[in-house]
DNA sequence: TACTAAAACTAATGATATTAGTTTTGTGGA
DNA sequence: TCCACAAAACTAATATCATTAGTTTTAGTA
C-alpha cells in the first residue's frame, strides 16, 4: 500500500457521478465536487487531470455501467425478447441514473483505446440481440443504428422533458420498438422474395 | 428610432449562434461573444439578461429555424413522401447548423409560453405528416413520439460521433424510417383485422 | 443646438480552473 | 519502535468567466 492512502480516483469519479445524478452534469464542477468530498479543489488534481479528464472518466464509467445493466437484462433472453429486454433496461438505466447517462454521452475520444472498446461493447450487445433477425453485412449495421437511434432519441427526449403530454412513456417506447422490429421483418421478407 | 441605435438582441443571438455553429455550444461564452462583436462583455447585458437568457433565446431561435426548414421541406409532400422529406430536412438542418441544433436542445421552459408554442409547432408538423397513417388518439401520439425519437436519436448520435463505421449514414436513416413506417402500417392492419 | 435615453464603457466582486510550491501524514522498512 | 518518504492535502497565486454598479459616450429627437 502506498504511503498515506486517502481518496482514490475511482472514489472521486463515483462522487462526481453522484453529484451528476443529483443535480445534473452542469452542476459538476471541481469546486462542488471538492466540497462534497470535504477537500480543497486543488487536491483533486492528485486523482484526476482536471475537469476535462474527470468528464472523460465519468463517461467511461457510465458506458461501462450501462453495459453491465444491459448485458444483465439481456442474459438468457434471445431474439425479440432480447431486444425488448434491452430497450426496457436502457430507459430504466437512464431514469435511475440520469446524470450518469448524460455523462456517458460525452463525445468518445477515438484515440482513447479503452474508451473505444467500452463503447464497442455496448454496440456489440445491440448487434448480438439483433442477430435474431438474420440480417447480414451492411443491413445488420443499418438495423443496429436504427435501434440505437430509437433508444438514445427516446431517452434523451424523455430526460430533457421533450414529451409534454402525460401519456404513458413506457407504452410509447414499446410500440416504437415493436413497429421498428415488425418493419425490419417485413422488409427482410420482401427482399428475399425479390 | 431610439437614441444611439447599436446592436440589437436579434443580432446578438445570431452572432452567438454563428459561434455555436463554428465551435460548438461549449465555446459560446459571454466573453467570446463580446469579442466577436467587438464590444466589452458587460455591454451584452444591454441586449440579453445573461448567459442563461442567451441560451434560452438561442434555443427559441433554433426551434423556429428548424420549423422553417422542416415546413419548407414538407410543403406539397404528403403521406409517406412527407415523412421522408421531413426526415431528410431534419438531418440536413443538424448537419448544416450543428451548433444551432445543439442550442435548440436546451430543455424547454414550460412556463415560457412563446417557447412552448414554438416547440409545439415543430411537433405538430410531425403530427401532420403522420396523419396519413390514419392513426387516432393515443396511437397517433405514440407514433409521433417514435418518429421524433428516431430523428433526434440519429441526429444526436451522428453529431457526437457515435457512429464509428464509415457506412453511408443517409442510407441508415432512410432504412430506419422505412422500417418504422412499414411496421406501423402492418401493426395497424393487424389491429383492424382483430 | 441641446436634451435624453440607450449603448457602451470602466471598475469591482465572486466563482471557477489550474499551476507552483509547501506541509502533513500514513505506511513500510531500518 | 522509530524514521524516511511518497502520496495526499494544503496554501498562495494567476487567469478566465459572469455579473453588478455606476460612469461616459453618442445618435436621434425635440
GROMACS .gro file of C-alpha atoms (C1' of nucleotides) in nm:
model
  448
    1UNK     CA    1   0.000   0.000   0.000
    2UNK     CA    2   0.126   0.343  -0.085
    3UNK     CA    3   0.202   0.597   0.184
    4UNK     CA    4  -0.097   0.790   0.311
    5UNK     CA    5  -0.384   0.623   0.136
    6UNK     CA    6  -0.664   0.879   0.109
    7UNK     CA    7  -0.911   0.916  -0.172
    8UNK     CA    8  -0.852   0.734  -0.494
    9UNK     CA    9  -0.953   0.810  -0.849
   10UNK     CA   10  -1.243   0.570  -0.852
   11UNK     CA   11  -1.392   0.730  -0.543
   12UNK     CA   12  -1.357   1.074  -0.694
   13UNK     CA   13  -1.527   0.969  -1.016
   14UNK     CA   14  -1.808   0.798  -0.827
   15UNK     CA   15  -1.868   1.103  -0.610
   16UNK     CA   16  -1.880   1.313  -0.927
   17UNK     CA   17  -2.135   1.078  -1.076
   18UNK     CA   18  -2.346   1.102  -0.761
   19UNK     CA   19  -2.339   1.479  -0.799
   20UNK     CA   20  -2.441   1.444  -1.163
   21UNK     CA   21  -2.733   1.218  -1.076
   22UNK     CA   22  -2.849   1.453  -0.804
   23UNK     CA   23  -2.810   1.786  -0.980
   24UNK     CA   24  -2.716   1.725  -1.343
   25UNK     CA   25  -2.385   1.739  -1.523
   26UNK     CA   26  -2.387   2.119  -1.536
   27UNK     CA   27  -2.351   2.128  -1.158
   28UNK     CA   28  -2.048   1.903  -1.157
   29UNK     CA   29  -1.759   2.141  -1.106
   30UNK     CA   30  -1.428   2.074  -0.942
   31UNK     CA   31  -1.536   2.320  -0.673
   32UNK     CA   32  -1.867   2.146  -0.595
   33UNK     CA   33  -1.700   1.806  -0.611
   34UNK     CA   34  -1.425   1.909  -0.371
   35UNK     CA   35  -1.685   2.043  -0.129
   36UNK     CA   36  -1.878   1.715  -0.144
   37UNK     CA   37  -1.558   1.526  -0.068
   38UNK     CA   38  -1.452   1.761   0.211
   39UNK     CA   39  -1.126   1.863   0.049
   40UNK     CA   40  -0.993   2.171  -0.130
   41UNK     CA   41  -1.024   2.198  -0.506
   42UNK     CA   42  -0.655   2.166  -0.595
   43UNK     CA   43  -0.634   1.838  -0.403
   44UNK     CA   44  -0.848   1.682  -0.673
   45UNK     CA   45  -0.552   1.709  -0.908
   46UNK     CA   46  -0.390   1.430  -0.711
   47UNK     CA   47  -0.653   1.197  -0.857
   48UNK     CA   48  -0.772   1.337  -1.188
   49UNK     CA   49  -0.603   1.552  -1.450
   50UNK     CA   50  -0.860   1.828  -1.442
   51UNK     CA   51  -1.222   1.889  -1.534
   52UNK     CA   52  -1.200   1.753  -1.887
   53UNK     CA   53  -1.022   1.443  -1.765
   54UNK     CA   54  -1.288   1.394  -1.498
   55UNK     CA   55  -1.560   1.414  -1.763
   56UNK     CA   56  -1.384   1.154  -1.975
   57UNK     CA   57  -1.358   0.922  -1.678
   58UNK     CA   58  -1.723   0.977  -1.590
   59UNK     CA   59  -1.814   0.891  -1.950
   60UNK     CA   60  -1.604   0.575  -1.933
   61UNK     CA   61  -1.763   0.476  -1.604
   62UNK     CA   62  -2.109   0.548  -1.744
   63UNK     CA   63  -2.062   0.344  -2.059
   64UNK     CA   64  -1.935   0.050  -1.855
   65UNK     CA   65  -2.223   0.072  -1.608
   66UNK     CA   66  -2.468   0.092  -1.895
   67UNK     CA   67  -2.309  -0.218  -2.046
   68UNK     CA   68  -2.339  -0.401  -1.715
   69UNK     CA   69  -2.709  -0.316  -1.684
   70UNK     CA   70  -2.787  -0.404  -2.043
   71UNK     CA   71  -2.598  -0.731  -2.052
   72UNK     CA   72  -2.757  -0.835  -1.724
   73UNK     CA   73  -3.102  -0.763  -1.868
   74UNK     CA   74  -3.035  -0.939  -2.196
   75UNK     CA   75  -2.885  -1.251  -2.038
   76UNK     CA   76  -3.093  -1.554  -2.123
   77UNK     CA   77  -3.330  -1.364  -2.348
   78UNK     CA   78  -3.275  -1.403  -2.720
   79UNK     CA   79  -3.436  -1.265  -3.031
   80UNK     CA   80  -3.728  -1.031  -2.999
   81UNK     CA   81  -3.745  -1.083  -2.624
   82UNK     CA   82  -3.381  -0.987  -2.606
   83UNK     CA   83  -3.437  -0.660  -2.789
   84UNK     CA   84  -3.732  -0.573  -2.567
   85UNK     CA   85  -3.540  -0.655  -2.252
   86UNK     CA   86  -3.253  -0.442  -2.378
   87UNK     CA   87  -3.481  -0.149  -2.453
   88UNK     CA   88  -3.651  -0.166  -2.115
   89UNK     CA   89  -3.316  -0.184  -1.935
   90UNK     CA   90  -3.183   0.107  -2.140
   91UNK     CA   91  -3.453   0.354  -2.037
   92UNK     CA   92  -3.455   0.222  -1.682
   93UNK     CA   93  -3.084   0.294  -1.658
   94UNK     CA   94  -3.130   0.649  -1.784
   95UNK     CA   95  -3.418   0.712  -1.544
   96UNK     CA   96  -3.234   0.580  -1.240
   97UNK     CA   97  -2.902   0.742  -1.325
   98UNK     CA   98  -2.981   1.045  -1.539
   99UNK     CA   99  -2.655   1.221  -1.460
  100UNK     CA  100  -2.451   0.915  -1.540
  101UNK     CA  101  -2.637   0.865  -1.866
  102UNK     CA  102  -2.572   1.228  -1.950
  103UNK     CA  103  -2.205   1.184  -1.861
  104UNK     CA  104  -2.183   0.881  -2.091
  105UNK     CA  105  -2.289   1.099  -2.386
  106UNK     CA  106  -1.959   1.287  -2.373
  107UNK     CA  107  -1.824   1.254  -2.727
  108UNK     CA  108  -1.595   0.948  -2.724
  109UNK     CA  109  -1.229   1.018  -2.791
  110UNK     CA  110  -1.134   0.792  -3.083
  111UNK     CA  111  -0.771   0.797  -2.971
  112UNK     CA  112  -0.860   0.652  -2.634
  113UNK     CA  113  -0.847   0.278  -2.683
  114UNK     CA  114  -1.011   0.184  -2.355
  115UNK     CA  115  -1.299   0.420  -2.421
  116UNK     CA  116  -1.348   0.295  -2.775
  117UNK     CA  117  -1.354  -0.063  -2.651
  118UNK     CA  118  -1.607   0.014  -2.379
  119UNK     CA  119  -1.827   0.189  -2.629
  120UNK     CA  120  -1.798  -0.101  -2.872
  121UNK     CA  121  -1.901  -0.350  -2.605
  122UNK     CA  122  -2.236  -0.171  -2.576
  123UNK     CA  123  -2.281  -0.152  -2.952
  124UNK     CA  124  -2.188  -0.518  -2.988
  125UNK     CA  125  -2.452  -0.611  -2.733
  126UNK     CA  126  -2.710  -0.448  -2.958
  127UNK     CA  127  -2.559  -0.631  -3.254
  128UNK     CA  128  -2.594  -0.959  -3.068
  129UNK     CA  129  -2.962  -0.921  -2.984
  130UNK     CA  130  -3.029  -0.813  -3.343
  131UNK     CA  131  -2.866  -1.126  -3.481
  132UNK     CA  132  -3.201  -1.299  -3.441
  133UNK     CA  133  -3.329  -1.113  -3.747
  134UNK     CA  134  -3.081  -1.285  -3.975
  135UNK     CA  135  -2.952  -0.968  -4.133
  136UNK     CA  136  -2.611  -0.976  -4.291
  137UNK     CA  137  -2.338  -0.725  -4.367
  138UNK     CA  138  -2.444  -0.364  -4.413
  139UNK     CA  139  -2.809  -0.443  -4.347
  140UNK     CA  140  -2.720  -0.551  -3.996
  141UNK     CA  141  -2.523  -0.234  -3.929
  142UNK     CA  142  -2.809  -0.018  -4.053
  143UNK     CA  143  -3.055  -0.208  -3.835
  144UNK     CA  144  -2.839  -0.164  -3.527
  145UNK     CA  145  -2.805   0.207  -3.595
  146UNK     CA  146  -3.182   0.227  -3.612
  147UNK     CA  147  -3.236   0.064  -3.275
  148UNK     CA  148  -2.965   0.275  -3.117
  149UNK     CA  149  -3.129   0.588  -3.259
  150UNK     CA  150  -3.466   0.497  -3.115
  151UNK     CA  151  -3.322   0.415  -2.773
  152UNK     CA  152  -3.100   0.719  -2.741
  153UNK     CA  153  -3.352   0.955  -2.901
  154UNK     CA  154  -3.637   0.842  -2.682
  155UNK     CA  155  -3.424   0.853  -2.369
  156UNK     CA  156  -3.278   1.190  -2.448
  157UNK     CA  157  -3.617   1.344  -2.524
  158UNK     CA  158  -3.766   1.199  -2.207
  159UNK     CA  159  -3.479   1.324  -1.991
  160UNK     CA  160  -3.487   1.678  -2.131
  161UNK     CA  161  -3.863   1.697  -2.092
  162UNK     CA  162  -3.932   1.684  -2.463
  163UNK     CA  163  -4.250   1.478  -2.426
  164UNK     CA  164  -4.514   1.717  -2.299
  165UNK     CA  165  -4.835   1.520  -2.295
  166UNK     CA  166  -4.892   1.293  -1.993
  167UNK     CA  167  -4.931   0.972  -2.189
  168UNK     CA  168  -4.757   0.655  -2.075
  169UNK     CA  169  -4.398   0.671  -2.190
  170UNK     CA  170  -4.329   0.300  -2.150
  171UNK     CA  171  -4.607   0.225  -2.396
  172UNK     CA  172  -4.460   0.474  -2.642
  173UNK     CA  173  -4.121   0.309  -2.632
  174UNK     CA  174  -4.261  -0.041  -2.654
  175UNK     CA  175  -4.472   0.049  -2.956
  176UNK     CA  176  -4.181   0.222  -3.126
  177UNK     CA  177  -3.961  -0.083  -3.084
  178UNK     CA  178  -4.240  -0.319  -3.189
  179UNK     CA  179  -4.311  -0.118  -3.503
  180UNK     CA  180  -3.946  -0.093  -3.595
  181UNK     CA  181  -3.889  -0.467  -3.548
  182UNK     CA  182  -4.205  -0.555  -3.739
  183UNK     CA  183  -4.088  -0.327  -4.019
  184UNK     CA  184  -3.749  -0.494  -4.033
  185UNK     CA  185  -3.912  -0.834  -4.057
  186UNK     CA  186  -4.143  -0.745  -4.344
  187UNK     CA  187  -3.868  -0.559  -4.528
  188UNK     CA  188  -3.646  -0.862  -4.500
  189UNK     CA  189  -3.924  -1.088  -4.630
  190UNK     CA  190  -3.974  -0.855  -4.924
  191UNK     CA  191  -3.602  -0.857  -5.001
  192UNK     CA  192  -3.592  -1.237  -5.003
  193UNK     CA  193  -3.892  -1.272  -5.232
  194UNK     CA  194  -3.742  -1.039  -5.492
  195UNK     CA  195  -3.578   5.516  -3.371
  196UNK     CA  196  -3.433   5.515  -3.025
  197UNK     CA  197  -3.128   5.717  -2.939
  198UNK     CA  198  -2.797   5.559  -3.031
  199UNK     CA  199  -2.903   5.254  -3.220
  200UNK     CA  200  -2.622   4.997  -3.190
  201UNK     CA  201  -2.655   4.624  -3.167
  202UNK     CA  202  -2.993   4.470  -3.103
  203UNK     CA  203  -3.093   4.147  -2.935
  204UNK     CA  204  -3.152   3.960  -3.257
  205UNK     CA  205  -2.804   4.044  -3.381
  206UNK     CA  206  -2.651   3.929  -3.055
  207UNK     CA  207  -2.837   3.598  -3.065
  208UNK     CA  208  -2.744   3.540  -3.429
  209UNK     CA  209  -2.377   3.610  -3.359
  210UNK     CA  210  -2.395   3.364  -3.070
  211UNK     CA  211  -2.547   3.103  -3.299
  212UNK     CA  212  -2.269   3.159  -3.552
  213UNK     CA  213  -2.019   3.098  -3.276
  214UNK     CA  214  -2.204   2.782  -3.179
  215UNK     CA  215  -2.203   2.652  -3.535
  216UNK     CA  216  -1.833   2.727  -3.572
  217UNK     CA  217  -1.703   2.598  -3.240
  218UNK     CA  218  -1.988   2.427  -3.054
  219UNK     CA  219  -2.211   2.545  -2.772
  220UNK     CA  220  -1.941   2.492  -2.510
  221UNK     CA  221  -1.739   2.773  -2.667
  222UNK     CA  222  -2.026   3.020  -2.654
  223UNK     CA  223  -1.941   3.238  -2.356
  224UNK     CA  224  -2.032   3.599  -2.298
  225UNK     CA  225  -1.661   3.674  -2.323
  226UNK     CA  226  -1.611   3.506  -2.662
  227UNK     CA  227  -1.935   3.653  -2.793
  228UNK     CA  228  -1.838   4.005  -2.688
  229UNK     CA  229  -1.501   3.965  -2.857
  230UNK     CA  230  -1.669   3.850  -3.178
  231UNK     CA  231  -1.895   4.156  -3.167
  232UNK     CA  232  -1.612   4.395  -3.083
  233UNK     CA  233  -1.761   4.513  -2.755
  234UNK     CA  234  -1.687   4.454  -2.386
  235UNK     CA  235  -1.862   4.173  -2.202
  236UNK     CA  236  -2.084   4.384  -1.976
  237UNK     CA  237  -2.226   4.566  -2.280
  238UNK     CA  238  -2.403   4.245  -2.374
  239UNK     CA  239  -2.632   4.299  -2.077
  240UNK     CA  240  -2.794   4.583  -2.271
  241UNK     CA  241  -2.938   4.318  -2.502
  242UNK     CA  242  -2.968   3.991  -2.314
  243UNK     CA  243  -3.027   3.911  -1.949
  244UNK     CA  244  -2.717   3.700  -1.907
  245UNK     CA  245  -2.578   3.368  -2.023
  246UNK     CA  246  -2.880   3.160  -1.930
  247UNK     CA  247  -3.111   3.408  -2.101
  248UNK     CA  248  -2.892   3.399  -2.411
  249UNK     CA  249  -2.914   3.021  -2.420
  250UNK     CA  250  -3.291   3.033  -2.394
  251UNK     CA  251  -3.308   3.280  -2.683
  252UNK     CA  252  -3.071   3.067  -2.890
  253UNK     CA  253  -3.296   2.767  -2.825
  254UNK     CA  254  -3.602   2.966  -2.929
  255UNK     CA  255  -3.428   3.084  -3.244
  256UNK     CA  256  -3.313   2.730  -3.319
  257UNK     CA  257  -3.654   2.573  -3.277
  258UNK     CA  258  -3.808   2.837  -3.507
  259UNK     CA  259  -3.538   2.791  -3.770
  260UNK     CA  260  -3.584   2.416  -3.753
  261UNK     CA  261  -3.957   2.463  -3.802
  262UNK     CA  262  -3.895   2.686  -4.104
  263UNK     CA  263  -3.666   2.428  -4.265
  264UNK     CA  264  -3.897   2.138  -4.195
  265UNK     CA  265  -4.219   2.305  -4.307
  266UNK     CA  266  -4.047   2.421  -4.626
  267UNK     CA  267  -3.933   2.065  -4.696
  268UNK     CA  268  -4.271   1.912  -4.620
  269UNK     CA  269  -4.473   2.162  -4.824
  270UNK     CA  270  -4.653   1.985  -5.104
  271UNK     CA  271  -4.544   1.639  -4.996
  272UNK     CA  272  -4.799   1.434  -4.812
  273UNK     CA  273  -4.807   1.091  -4.655
  274UNK     CA  274  -4.501   0.872  -4.673
  275UNK     CA  275  -4.324   1.119  -4.901
  276UNK     CA  276  -4.392   1.387  -4.644
  277UNK     CA  277  -4.233   1.187  -4.365
  278UNK     CA  278  -3.928   1.113  -4.576
  279UNK     CA  279  -3.890   1.475  -4.679
  280UNK     CA  280  -3.921   1.575  -4.315
  281UNK     CA  281  -3.656   1.327  -4.207
  282UNK     CA  282  -3.413   1.433  -4.477
  283UNK     CA  283  -3.462   1.800  -4.390
  284UNK     CA  284  -3.418   1.727  -4.020
  285UNK     CA  285  -3.073   1.572  -4.053
  286UNK     CA  286  -2.971   1.825  -4.314
  287UNK     CA  287  -3.054   2.104  -4.071
  288UNK     CA  288  -2.848   1.948  -3.795
  289UNK     CA  289  -2.553   1.895  -4.028
  290UNK     CA  290  -2.555   2.247  -4.165
  291UNK     CA  291  -2.618   2.415  -3.831
  292UNK     CA  292  -2.484   2.179  -3.565
  293UNK     CA  293  -2.445   2.449  -3.303
  294UNK     CA  294  -2.794   2.577  -3.359
  295UNK     CA  295  -2.935   2.227  -3.338
  296UNK     CA  296  -2.744   2.178  -3.014
  297UNK     CA  297  -2.876   2.509  -2.885
  298UNK     CA  298  -3.231   2.403  -2.966
  299UNK     CA  299  -3.193   2.103  -2.734
  300UNK     CA  300  -3.182   2.331  -2.429
  301UNK     CA  301  -3.457   2.194  -2.207
  302UNK     CA  302  -3.771   2.396  -2.288
  303UNK     CA  303  -3.906   2.610  -2.005
  304UNK     CA  304  -4.269   2.505  -1.963
  305UNK     CA  305  -4.353   2.846  -1.814
  306UNK     CA  306  -4.234   3.025  -2.126
  307UNK     CA  307  -4.540   3.041  -2.348
  308UNK     CA  308  -4.362   3.155  -2.662
  309UNK     CA  309  -4.109   2.876  -2.629
  310UNK     CA  310  -4.375   2.615  -2.569
  311UNK     CA  311  -4.566   2.731  -2.875
  312UNK     CA  312  -4.256   2.724  -3.096
  313UNK     CA  313  -4.178   2.375  -2.977
  314UNK     CA  314  -4.536   2.264  -3.040
  315UNK     CA  315  -4.526   2.396  -3.395
  316UNK     CA  316  -4.247   2.153  -3.473
  317UNK     CA  317  -4.421   1.864  -3.303
  318UNK     CA  318  -4.745   1.947  -3.481
  319UNK     CA  319  -4.565   1.939  -3.813
  320UNK     CA  320  -4.466   1.581  -3.737
  321UNK     CA  321  -4.823   1.509  -3.633
  322UNK     CA  322  -4.946   1.644  -3.966
  323UNK     CA  323  -4.723   1.429  -4.184
  324UNK     CA  324  -4.814   1.127  -3.973
  325UNK     CA  325  -5.185   1.185  -4.029
  326UNK     CA  326  -5.152   0.985  -4.349
  327UNK     CA  327  -5.136   0.667  -4.146
  328UNK     CA  328  -5.488   0.711  -4.018
  329UNK     CA  329  -5.397   0.663  -3.655
  330UNK     CA  330  -5.628   0.805  -3.392
  331UNK     CA  331  -5.597   0.925  -3.035
  332UNK     CA  332  -5.318   0.779  -2.827
  333UNK     CA  333  -5.190   0.567  -3.114
  334UNK     CA  334  -5.109   0.880  -3.308
  335UNK     CA  335  -4.923   1.034  -3.018
  336UNK     CA  336  -4.718   0.719  -2.968
  337UNK     CA  337  -4.637   0.707  -3.340
  338UNK     CA  338  -4.522   1.068  -3.340
  339UNK     CA  339  -4.304   1.006  -3.037
  340UNK     CA  340  -4.145   0.719  -3.224
  341UNK     CA  341  -4.057   0.926  -3.528
  342UNK     CA  342  -3.924   1.206  -3.311
  343UNK     CA  343  -3.709   0.958  -3.121
  344UNK     CA  344  -3.558   0.820  -3.440
  345UNK     CA  345  -3.488   1.165  -3.582
  346UNK     CA  346  -3.338   1.313  -3.268
  347UNK     CA  347  -3.153   0.998  -3.169
  348UNK     CA  348  -2.998   0.950  -3.510
  349UNK     CA  349  -2.903   1.316  -3.537
  350UNK     CA  350  -2.761   1.330  -3.188
  351UNK     CA  351  -2.554   1.016  -3.235
  352UNK     CA  352  -2.424   1.139  -3.569
  353UNK     CA  353  -2.326   1.479  -3.433
  354UNK     CA  354  -2.146   1.339  -3.129
  355UNK     CA  355  -1.956   1.089  -3.344
  356UNK     CA  356  -2.144   0.789  -3.210
  357UNK     CA  357  -2.145   0.607  -3.544
  358UNK     CA  358  -1.795   0.477  -3.589
  359UNK     CA  359  -1.806   0.265  -3.902
  360UNK     CA  360  -1.779   0.452  -4.234
  361UNK     CA  361  -2.107   0.327  -4.378
  362UNK     CA  362  -2.345   0.567  -4.551
  363UNK     CA  363  -2.543   0.748  -4.286
  364UNK     CA  364  -2.818   0.865  -4.519
  365UNK     CA  365  -2.896   0.505  -4.604
  366UNK     CA  366  -2.912   0.418  -4.234
  367UNK     CA  367  -3.164   0.690  -4.162
  368UNK     CA  368  -3.374   0.612  -4.468
  369UNK     CA  369  -3.390   0.244  -4.378
  370UNK     CA  370  -3.475   0.320  -4.015
  371UNK     CA  371  -3.763   0.544  -4.121
  372UNK     CA  372  -3.881   0.294  -4.383
  373UNK     CA  373  -3.878   0.009  -4.135
  374UNK     CA  374  -4.061   0.210  -3.871
  375UNK     CA  375  -4.329   0.324  -4.115
  376UNK     CA  376  -4.371  -0.026  -4.257
  377UNK     CA  377  -4.408  -0.155  -3.903
  378UNK     CA  378  -4.675   0.099  -3.821
  379UNK     CA  379  -4.869   0.001  -4.132
  380UNK     CA  380  -4.870  -0.370  -4.058
  381UNK     CA  381  -4.948  -0.316  -3.690
  382UNK     CA  382  -5.243  -0.101  -3.789
  383UNK     CA  383  -5.366  -0.367  -4.034
  384UNK     CA  384  -5.341  -0.629  -3.763
  385UNK     CA  385  -5.534  -0.412  -3.521
  386UNK     CA  386  -5.812  -0.361  -3.774
  387UNK     CA  387  -5.842  -0.731  -3.855
  388UNK     CA  388  -5.877  -0.829  -3.491
  389DT     C1'  389  -2.838   7.320  -3.084
  390DA     C1'  390  -2.932   7.095  -2.654
  391DC     C1'  391  -3.158   6.701  -2.431
  392DT     C1'  392  -3.210   6.235  -2.344
  393DA     C1'  393  -3.213   5.761  -2.336
  394DA     C1'  394  -2.988   5.377  -2.494
  395DA     C1'  395  -2.542   5.180  -2.570
  396DA     C1'  396  -2.109   5.107  -2.434
  397DC     C1'  397  -1.769   5.171  -2.106
  398DT     C1'  398  -1.460   5.110  -1.659
  399DA     C1'  399  -1.425   4.923  -1.207
  400DA     C1'  400  -1.514   4.581  -0.885
  401DT     C1'  401  -1.675   4.126  -0.696
  402DG     C1'  402  -1.723   3.645  -0.671
  403DA     C1'  403  -1.693   3.184  -0.880
  404DT     C1'  404  -1.416   2.874  -1.132
  405DA     C1'  405  -0.999   2.603  -1.315
  406DT     C1'  406  -0.532   2.549  -1.294
  407DT     C1'  407  -0.027   2.569  -1.154
  408DA     C1'  408   0.352   2.603  -0.823
  409DG     C1'  409   0.530   2.516  -0.416
  410DT     C1'  410   0.470   2.379   0.090
  411DT     C1'  411   0.300   2.097   0.467
  412DT     C1'  412   0.106   1.686   0.654
  413DT     C1'  413   0.078   1.207   0.748
  414DG     C1'  414   0.021   0.709   0.698
  415DT     C1'  415   0.283   0.310   0.581
  416DG     C1'  416   0.677   0.018   0.523
  417DG     C1'  417   1.135  -0.065   0.620
  418DA     C1'  418   1.553   0.018   0.931
  419DT     C1'  419   0.997   0.141   1.789
  420DC     C1'  420   1.109   0.496   1.504
  421DC     C1'  421   1.207   0.728   1.085
  422DA     C1'  422   1.211   0.832   0.593
  423DC     C1'  423   0.939   0.909   0.213
  424DA     C1'  424   0.595   0.946  -0.111
  425DA     C1'  425   0.140   1.047  -0.175
  426DA     C1'  426  -0.224   1.342  -0.021
  427DA     C1'  427  -0.376   1.758   0.100
  428DC     C1'  428  -0.280   2.218   0.169
  429DT     C1'  429  -0.197   2.749   0.081
  430DA     C1'  430  -0.096   3.104  -0.243
  431DA     C1'  431  -0.130   3.293  -0.680
  432DT     C1'  432  -0.296   3.360  -1.164
  433DA     C1'  433  -0.620   3.368  -1.537
  434DT     C1'  434  -1.083   3.338  -1.721
  435DC     C1'  435  -1.575   3.399  -1.660
  436DA     C1'  436  -2.032   3.602  -1.530
  437DT     C1'  437  -2.240   3.961  -1.317
  438DT     C1'  438  -2.349   4.419  -1.089
  439DA     C1'  439  -2.291   4.915  -1.014
  440DG     C1'  440  -2.203   5.330  -1.172
  441DT     C1'  441  -1.999   5.647  -1.541
  442DT     C1'  442  -1.932   5.812  -2.009
  443DT     C1'  443  -2.047   5.842  -2.484
  444DT     C1'  444  -2.339   5.936  -2.865
  445DA     C1'  445  -2.706   5.929  -3.205
  446DG     C1'  446  -3.164   6.064  -3.277
  447DT     C1'  447  -3.519   6.398  -3.145
  448DA     C1'  448  -3.740   6.793  -2.978
   0.00000   0.00000   0.00000
